[in-house]
């Protein structure tokens, strides 16, 4: 898997997010959606890297070369979800038809009072999770977000809804601080949402099958889950067109119980299972995949440059800022005995 996403310009550029925000606020969602067509065309023209990676992903998914129309649809779907962030972050849910699935299992975990880890991905809209604040107003939601990497979204969030912005756990801080914040939220019975599909540069990762080829997924979210031993639920906010979203919850674990000596083999197995469930949702909503970089990058010799001869687990490199980086992994190791009595 490529780490190029970390250094590539933020896909939702500041000016684009700001422009969409102004258009949506003063022109309304209907007018803004019409304006998105030329915006998407401009983005497609100006960003050859994302255009190339969209075509490669869609070709892999469909088993044939993707058409230019399919690439445009992919990019335009991304633009539509960015626009909807404006209204979802302002908690204006009246504009949307959000259909929830799997709530019974989620409520069961919430009612256990131990907190819940919500593992999301760059598939669809993670912001649609805000609908949970209406379903369970008694349960706080904390979102782990790298403020520095998502600067434009963070700025928009703080402008539109400072109260929601205050619930963000900044993944750019040092590892122990991240873990302590997550532990504190779990102790309060909160839902803690984080993304589990992008590995940070230098972060421990596991290579597992995904859409027919090996891809690297981060190990840190699963190490955190193993330390906290609280329920894990997968969350997908799938955009279905128009004003409709499907908010899908899949119970993954009542609590991951792993001895330290088992983690080297057990964590890749968990990630393989997660990748399989993610793949099912990708095939269900193919134009919702918003990882606009080479998820299955190969070198000129056809070898994954991030892979190592030692095996499927990629050892940690230099410390990295962001969710689940090496600092968070080390913090999980240090805080593990304090959080769960050790192994």
Short mmCIF file of C-alpha atoms in Angstrom, two decimals:
data_model
loop_
_atom_site.label_atom_id
_atom_site.label_comp_id
_atom_site.label_asym_id
_atom_site.label_seq_id
_atom_site.Cartn_x
_atom_site.Cartn_y
_atom_site.Cartn_z
CA UNK A 1 0.00 0.00 0.00
CA UNK A 2 1.19 3.48 -0.77
CA UNK A 3 1.77 6.10 1.91
CA UNK A 4 1.52 8.86 -0.70
CA UNK A 5 -1.90 9.96 0.61
CA UNK A 6 -0.17 11.49 3.64
CA UNK A 7 1.84 13.95 1.56
CA UNK A 8 -0.60 14.51 -1.29
CA UNK A 9 -2.58 17.72 -1.18
CA UNK A 10 -5.80 17.38 0.75
CA UNK A 11 -8.41 16.17 -1.72
CA UNK A 12 -11.05 18.55 -0.41
CA UNK A 13 -8.89 21.64 -0.98
CA UNK A 14 -9.49 24.59 1.32
CA UNK A 15 -10.84 26.82 -1.43
CA UNK A 16 -13.21 24.10 -2.69
CA UNK A 17 -14.56 23.34 0.78
CA UNK A 18 -14.96 27.07 1.49
CA UNK A 19 -16.71 27.67 -1.85
CA UNK A 20 -19.09 24.76 -1.36
CA UNK A 21 -19.78 25.98 2.17
CA UNK A 22 -20.74 29.47 0.98
CA UNK A 23 -22.83 28.16 -1.92
CA UNK A 24 -24.65 25.67 0.27
CA UNK A 25 -25.28 28.16 3.04
CA UNK A 26 -26.70 30.92 0.88
CA UNK A 27 -27.99 29.06 -2.16
CA UNK A 28 -29.31 25.95 -0.46
CA UNK A 29 -28.49 22.32 -1.04
CA UNK A 30 -30.43 22.06 -4.33
CA UNK A 31 -28.61 24.97 -5.97
CA UNK A 32 -25.26 23.82 -4.61
CA UNK A 33 -25.78 20.32 -6.00
CA UNK A 34 -26.27 21.80 -9.48
CA UNK A 35 -23.08 23.84 -9.15
CA UNK A 36 -21.19 20.69 -8.17
CA UNK A 37 -21.15 19.38 -11.74
CA UNK A 38 -18.66 21.96 -13.04
CA UNK A 39 -16.76 21.74 -9.73
CA UNK A 40 -16.38 17.98 -10.18
CA UNK A 41 -15.30 18.43 -13.82
CA UNK A 42 -12.70 20.99 -12.75
CA UNK A 43 -11.43 18.72 -9.98
CA UNK A 44 -11.20 15.81 -12.41
CA UNK A 45 -9.21 17.94 -14.86
CA UNK A 46 -6.91 19.52 -12.28
CA UNK A 47 -6.10 16.42 -10.27
CA UNK A 48 -4.61 13.77 -12.62
CA UNK A 49 -3.37 11.68 -9.68
CA UNK A 50 -6.86 11.19 -8.26
CA UNK A 51 -8.25 10.66 -11.77
CA UNK A 52 -5.67 7.95 -12.39
CA UNK A 53 -6.23 6.26 -9.03
CA UNK A 54 -10.01 6.35 -9.46
CA UNK A 55 -9.67 4.66 -12.83
CA UNK A 56 -7.33 2.01 -11.40
CA UNK A 57 -9.69 1.28 -8.48
CA UNK A 58 -12.80 1.06 -10.67
CA UNK A 59 -10.99 -1.13 -13.20
CA UNK A 60 -9.94 -3.49 -10.40
CA UNK A 61 -13.47 -3.54 -9.00
CA UNK A 62 -15.25 -4.14 -12.31
CA UNK A 63 -12.64 -6.43 -13.81
CA UNK A 64 -12.36 -4.28 -16.96
CA UNK A 65 -11.02 -0.83 -17.90
CA UNK A 66 -13.13 1.90 -16.28
CA UNK A 67 -14.74 4.49 -18.53
CA UNK A 68 -14.26 8.24 -18.20
CA UNK A 69 -17.93 8.52 -17.27
CA UNK A 70 -17.45 6.10 -14.39
CA UNK A 71 -14.44 8.06 -13.16
CA UNK A 72 -16.48 11.26 -13.25
CA UNK A 73 -19.32 9.59 -11.35
CA UNK A 74 -16.84 8.46 -8.72
CA UNK A 75 -15.38 11.96 -8.27
CA UNK A 76 -18.82 13.59 -8.37
CA UNK A 77 -20.10 11.26 -5.65
CA UNK A 78 -17.18 12.40 -3.52
CA UNK A 79 -18.09 16.06 -4.19
CA UNK A 80 -21.70 15.42 -3.19
CA UNK A 81 -20.69 13.95 0.16
CA UNK A 82 -18.40 16.93 0.82
CA UNK A 83 -21.36 19.26 0.23
CA UNK A 84 -23.52 17.22 2.58
CA UNK A 85 -20.92 17.63 5.32
CA UNK A 86 -22.02 21.25 5.57
CA UNK A 87 -25.51 20.21 6.60
CA UNK A 88 -24.59 17.09 8.54
CA UNK A 89 -22.10 19.01 10.68
CA UNK A 90 -24.74 21.65 11.38
CA UNK A 91 -26.98 18.74 12.46
CA UNK A 92 -29.65 19.73 9.93
CA UNK A 93 -30.98 16.21 9.39
CA UNK A 94 -34.32 17.30 7.94
CA UNK A 95 -32.80 17.43 4.48
CA UNK A 96 -31.80 13.76 4.54
CA UNK A 97 -33.41 10.37 4.40
CA UNK A 98 -31.05 8.37 6.62
CA UNK A 99 -32.03 4.73 6.97
CA UNK A 100 -30.30 2.92 9.81
CA UNK A 101 -29.50 -0.78 9.91
CA UNK A 102 -28.10 -2.83 12.79
CA UNK A 103 -29.14 -0.43 15.56
CA UNK A 104 -30.29 -3.19 17.91
CA UNK A 105 -26.80 -4.62 18.22
CA UNK A 106 -25.28 -1.15 18.64
CA UNK A 107 -27.76 -0.25 21.37
CA UNK A 108 -26.97 -3.51 23.15
CA UNK A 109 -23.29 -2.60 23.24
CA UNK A 110 -24.01 0.98 24.30
CA UNK A 111 -26.24 -0.17 27.14
CA UNK A 112 -23.35 -2.22 28.48
CA UNK A 113 -21.86 1.07 29.68
CA UNK A 114 -18.25 0.22 28.75
CA UNK A 115 -18.07 2.46 25.70
CA UNK A 116 -18.01 1.36 22.06
CA UNK A 117 -15.35 1.67 19.37
CA UNK A 118 -16.93 2.57 16.03
CA UNK A 119 -14.52 1.60 13.24
CA UNK A 120 -15.24 3.46 10.04
CA UNK A 121 -13.41 3.92 6.74
CA UNK A 122 -13.07 6.26 3.79
CA UNK A 123 -16.18 4.68 2.33
CA UNK A 124 -19.13 7.04 2.07
CA UNK A 125 -19.69 9.69 4.72
CA UNK A 126 -18.44 9.26 8.26
CA UNK A 127 -20.25 12.46 9.23
CA UNK A 128 -23.64 10.81 8.80
CA UNK A 129 -22.88 9.14 12.14
CA UNK A 130 -24.12 12.40 13.63
CA UNK A 131 -27.65 11.05 13.20
CA UNK A 132 -26.87 8.93 16.27
CA UNK A 133 -27.04 12.06 18.40
CA UNK A 134 -30.77 12.01 17.73
CA UNK A 135 -31.12 8.26 18.24
CA UNK A 136 -29.14 8.25 21.51
CA UNK A 137 -28.79 11.82 22.83
CA UNK A 138 -27.71 10.36 26.18
CA UNK A 139 -24.51 8.90 24.72
CA UNK A 140 -21.63 11.21 23.71
CA UNK A 141 -19.81 10.67 20.41
CA UNK A 142 -16.07 11.31 20.24
CA UNK A 143 -14.33 11.31 16.87
CA UNK A 144 -10.58 10.65 16.52
CA UNK A 145 -9.38 13.02 13.78
CA UNK A 146 -6.00 14.24 12.57
CA UNK A 147 -6.67 17.98 12.64
CA UNK A 148 -3.49 18.83 10.76
CA UNK A 149 -4.13 16.52 7.81
CA UNK A 150 -7.86 17.38 7.60
CA UNK A 151 -7.28 21.10 8.08
CA UNK A 152 -10.04 22.35 5.78
CA UNK A 153 -12.64 20.00 7.23
CA UNK A 154 -11.56 20.87 10.76
CA UNK A 155 -11.80 24.59 10.04
CA UNK A 156 -15.27 24.09 8.55
CA UNK A 157 -16.35 22.02 11.55
CA UNK A 158 -15.15 24.63 14.04
CA UNK A 159 -16.91 27.37 12.09
CA UNK A 160 -20.24 25.58 11.67
CA UNK A 161 -20.57 23.78 14.98
CA UNK A 162 -18.02 24.56 17.72
CA UNK A 163 -19.79 22.16 20.08
CA UNK A 164 -19.14 19.21 17.77
CA UNK A 165 -15.59 20.43 17.16
CA UNK A 166 -14.98 20.20 20.90
CA UNK A 167 -15.75 16.47 20.81
CA UNK A 168 -12.83 15.73 18.47
CA UNK A 169 -9.88 13.78 19.86
CA UNK A 170 -6.88 15.19 18.00
CA UNK A 171 -4.87 12.30 16.59
CA UNK A 172 -1.95 14.63 15.96
CA UNK A 173 -1.05 14.83 19.66
CA UNK A 174 1.41 12.49 21.33
CA UNK A 175 0.49 8.83 21.73
CA UNK A 176 -0.14 8.70 25.49
CA UNK A 177 -2.44 11.72 25.23
CA UNK A 178 -4.45 10.02 22.47
CA UNK A 179 -4.81 6.83 24.47
CA UNK A 180 -5.73 8.63 27.68
CA UNK A 181 -8.41 10.63 25.84
CA UNK A 182 -9.84 7.43 24.32
CA UNK A 183 -9.75 5.68 27.70
CA UNK A 184 -11.52 8.59 29.35
CA UNK A 185 -14.23 8.59 26.67
CA UNK A 186 -14.72 4.84 27.07
CA UNK A 187 -15.03 5.24 30.85
CA UNK A 188 -17.86 7.71 30.16
CA UNK A 189 -19.64 5.12 28.03
CA UNK A 190 -19.07 7.11 24.84
CA UNK A 191 -19.05 5.97 21.24
CA UNK A 192 -15.51 6.53 19.96
CA UNK A 193 -15.35 6.77 16.18
CA UNK A 194 -12.14 6.35 14.21
CA UNK A 195 -11.09 5.33 10.70
CA UNK A 196 -9.40 1.97 10.29
CA UNK A 197 -8.47 1.71 6.61
CA UNK A 198 -5.40 3.95 6.13
CA UNK A 199 -1.99 3.12 7.53
CA UNK A 200 0.23 6.03 8.49
CA UNK A 201 3.77 6.18 7.08
CA UNK A 202 6.04 4.06 9.28
CA UNK A 203 3.10 2.61 11.18
CA UNK A 204 2.79 -1.12 11.92
CA UNK A 205 0.44 -2.62 9.34
CA UNK A 206 -0.72 -5.96 8.03
CA UNK A 207 -0.98 -7.03 4.40
CA UNK A 208 -4.30 -8.80 3.80
CA UNK A 209 -6.43 -9.66 0.76
CA UNK A 210 -8.67 -6.85 -0.47
CA UNK A 211 -10.45 -6.72 -3.84
CA UNK A 212 -8.27 -9.46 -5.24
CA UNK A 213 -4.82 -8.27 -4.16
CA UNK A 214 -2.85 -7.64 -0.95
CA UNK A 215 -3.36 -4.24 0.67
CA UNK A 216 -1.98 -2.83 3.92
CA UNK A 217 -4.24 -1.88 6.80
CA UNK A 218 -3.17 -0.26 10.08
CA UNK A 219 -2.73 -2.37 13.20
CA UNK A 220 -3.07 0.47 15.70
CA UNK A 221 -6.91 0.56 15.90
CA UNK A 222 -6.88 -3.14 16.72
CA UNK A 223 -4.14 -2.74 19.31
CA UNK A 224 -6.23 -0.04 20.96
CA UNK A 225 -9.26 -2.35 20.91
CA UNK A 226 -7.17 -5.16 22.43
CA UNK A 227 -6.04 -2.86 25.23
CA UNK A 228 -9.47 -1.41 26.04
CA UNK A 229 -11.37 -4.71 25.58
CA UNK A 230 -14.57 -2.85 24.76
CA UNK A 231 -17.04 -3.72 21.97
CA UNK A 232 -16.09 -2.99 18.37
CA UNK A 233 -18.77 -2.08 15.83
CA UNK A 234 -18.15 -1.36 12.15
CA UNK A 235 -19.95 1.73 10.83
CA UNK A 236 -20.70 2.61 7.21
CA UNK A 237 -22.48 5.77 6.04
CA UNK A 238 -23.25 4.87 2.42
CA UNK A 239 -24.47 7.59 0.05
CA UNK A 240 -27.24 6.28 -2.20
CA UNK A 241 -27.90 9.38 -4.27
CA UNK A 242 -30.25 12.32 -3.83
CA UNK A 243 -30.77 12.88 -0.13
CA UNK A 244 -30.56 9.24 0.94
CA UNK A 245 -27.93 7.59 3.11
CA UNK A 246 -27.81 4.09 4.56
CA UNK A 247 -26.19 4.07 8.00
CA UNK A 248 -25.10 0.48 8.59
CA UNK A 249 -23.73 -0.97 11.82
CA UNK A 250 -22.14 -4.42 11.98
CA UNK A 251 -21.20 -5.86 15.34
CA UNK A 252 -17.60 -7.07 15.11
CA UNK A 253 -16.68 -8.04 18.66
CA UNK A 254 -18.04 -7.87 22.19
CA UNK A 255 -14.49 -7.14 23.27
CA UNK A 256 -11.19 -8.26 21.79
CA UNK A 257 -9.35 -10.40 24.30
CA UNK A 258 -5.77 -11.11 23.27
CA UNK A 259 -2.73 -12.07 25.30
CA UNK A 260 0.36 -10.17 24.20
CA UNK A 261 2.02 -13.33 22.92
CA UNK A 262 -0.97 -13.95 20.61
CA UNK A 263 -1.13 -10.53 19.00
CA UNK A 264 1.44 -11.13 16.24
CA UNK A 265 -0.82 -13.75 14.65
CA UNK A 266 -4.25 -12.73 15.95
CA UNK A 267 -4.18 -9.08 14.81
CA UNK A 268 -3.63 -9.89 11.10
CA UNK A 269 -6.50 -12.38 11.36
CA UNK A 270 -8.78 -9.66 12.76
CA UNK A 271 -7.72 -7.23 10.03
CA UNK A 272 -8.36 -9.88 7.37
CA UNK A 273 -11.88 -10.28 8.70
CA UNK A 274 -12.38 -6.50 8.77
CA UNK A 275 -11.09 -6.16 5.18
CA UNK A 276 -13.53 -8.84 4.00
CA UNK A 277 -16.48 -7.00 5.56
CA UNK A 278 -15.25 -3.72 4.13
CA UNK A 279 -14.95 -5.31 0.69
CA UNK A 280 -18.58 -6.44 0.86
CA UNK A 281 -19.66 -2.85 1.50
CA UNK A 282 -17.38 -1.49 -1.24
CA UNK A 283 -19.01 -3.81 -3.76
CA UNK A 284 -22.42 -2.73 -2.49
CA UNK A 285 -21.59 0.99 -2.91
CA UNK A 286 -18.65 1.12 -5.36
CA UNK A 287 -18.68 4.87 -6.00
CA UNK A 288 -18.43 5.58 -2.27
CA UNK A 289 -14.75 4.54 -2.09
CA UNK A 290 -12.86 7.77 -1.34
CA UNK A 291 -9.29 6.54 -0.98
CA UNK A 292 -7.98 8.50 -3.96
CA UNK A 293 -4.50 7.03 -4.01
CA UNK A 294 -2.98 3.71 -5.04
CA UNK A 295 -4.24 1.44 -2.29
CA UNK A 296 -2.42 -1.51 -3.87
CA UNK A 297 0.74 0.29 -5.01
CA UNK A 298 3.42 -1.75 -6.73
CA UNK A 299 6.95 -0.83 -7.71
CA UNK A 300 8.36 -1.18 -11.21
CA UNK A 301 9.22 -4.79 -10.43
CA UNK A 302 5.63 -5.56 -9.41
CA UNK A 303 6.51 -5.83 -5.73
CA UNK A 304 4.66 -3.94 -3.02
CA UNK A 305 7.27 -1.39 -1.89
CA UNK A 306 5.86 -1.33 1.64
CA UNK A 307 6.15 -5.09 2.04
CA UNK A 308 9.07 -6.73 3.79
CA UNK A 309 10.54 -10.17 3.40
CA UNK A 310 9.93 -10.97 7.05
CA UNK A 311 6.20 -11.56 6.50
CA UNK A 312 2.79 -9.90 6.42
CA UNK A 313 3.28 -7.60 9.42
CA UNK A 314 5.10 -4.36 8.65
CA UNK A 315 7.30 -3.29 11.54
CA UNK A 316 7.11 0.27 12.89
CA UNK A 317 9.36 2.91 11.46
CA UNK A 318 9.80 6.55 12.50
CA UNK A 319 7.05 8.02 14.65
CA UNK A 320 4.19 9.48 12.63
CA UNK A 321 1.55 12.01 13.45
CA UNK A 322 -2.05 11.04 12.94
CA UNK A 323 -4.54 8.40 13.96
CA UNK A 324 -2.96 5.15 14.95
CA UNK A 325 0.61 6.14 14.17
CA UNK A 326 3.58 4.52 15.84
CA UNK A 327 3.17 6.84 18.82
CA UNK A 328 -0.35 5.58 19.41
CA UNK A 329 0.85 1.99 19.12
CA UNK A 330 3.56 2.54 21.71
CA UNK A 331 1.07 4.31 23.94
CA UNK A 332 -1.25 1.31 23.70
CA UNK A 333 1.59 -0.94 24.78
CA UNK A 334 2.53 1.32 27.70
CA UNK A 335 -1.02 1.96 28.88
CA UNK A 336 -2.24 -1.60 28.32
CA UNK A 337 -1.56 -2.86 31.86
CA UNK A 338 -3.17 0.26 33.35
CA UNK A 339 -6.22 0.00 31.11
CA UNK A 340 -6.92 -3.69 31.33
CA UNK A 341 -4.75 -5.22 34.01
CA UNK A 342 -2.08 -6.45 31.61
CA UNK A 343 -1.89 -9.88 29.97
#
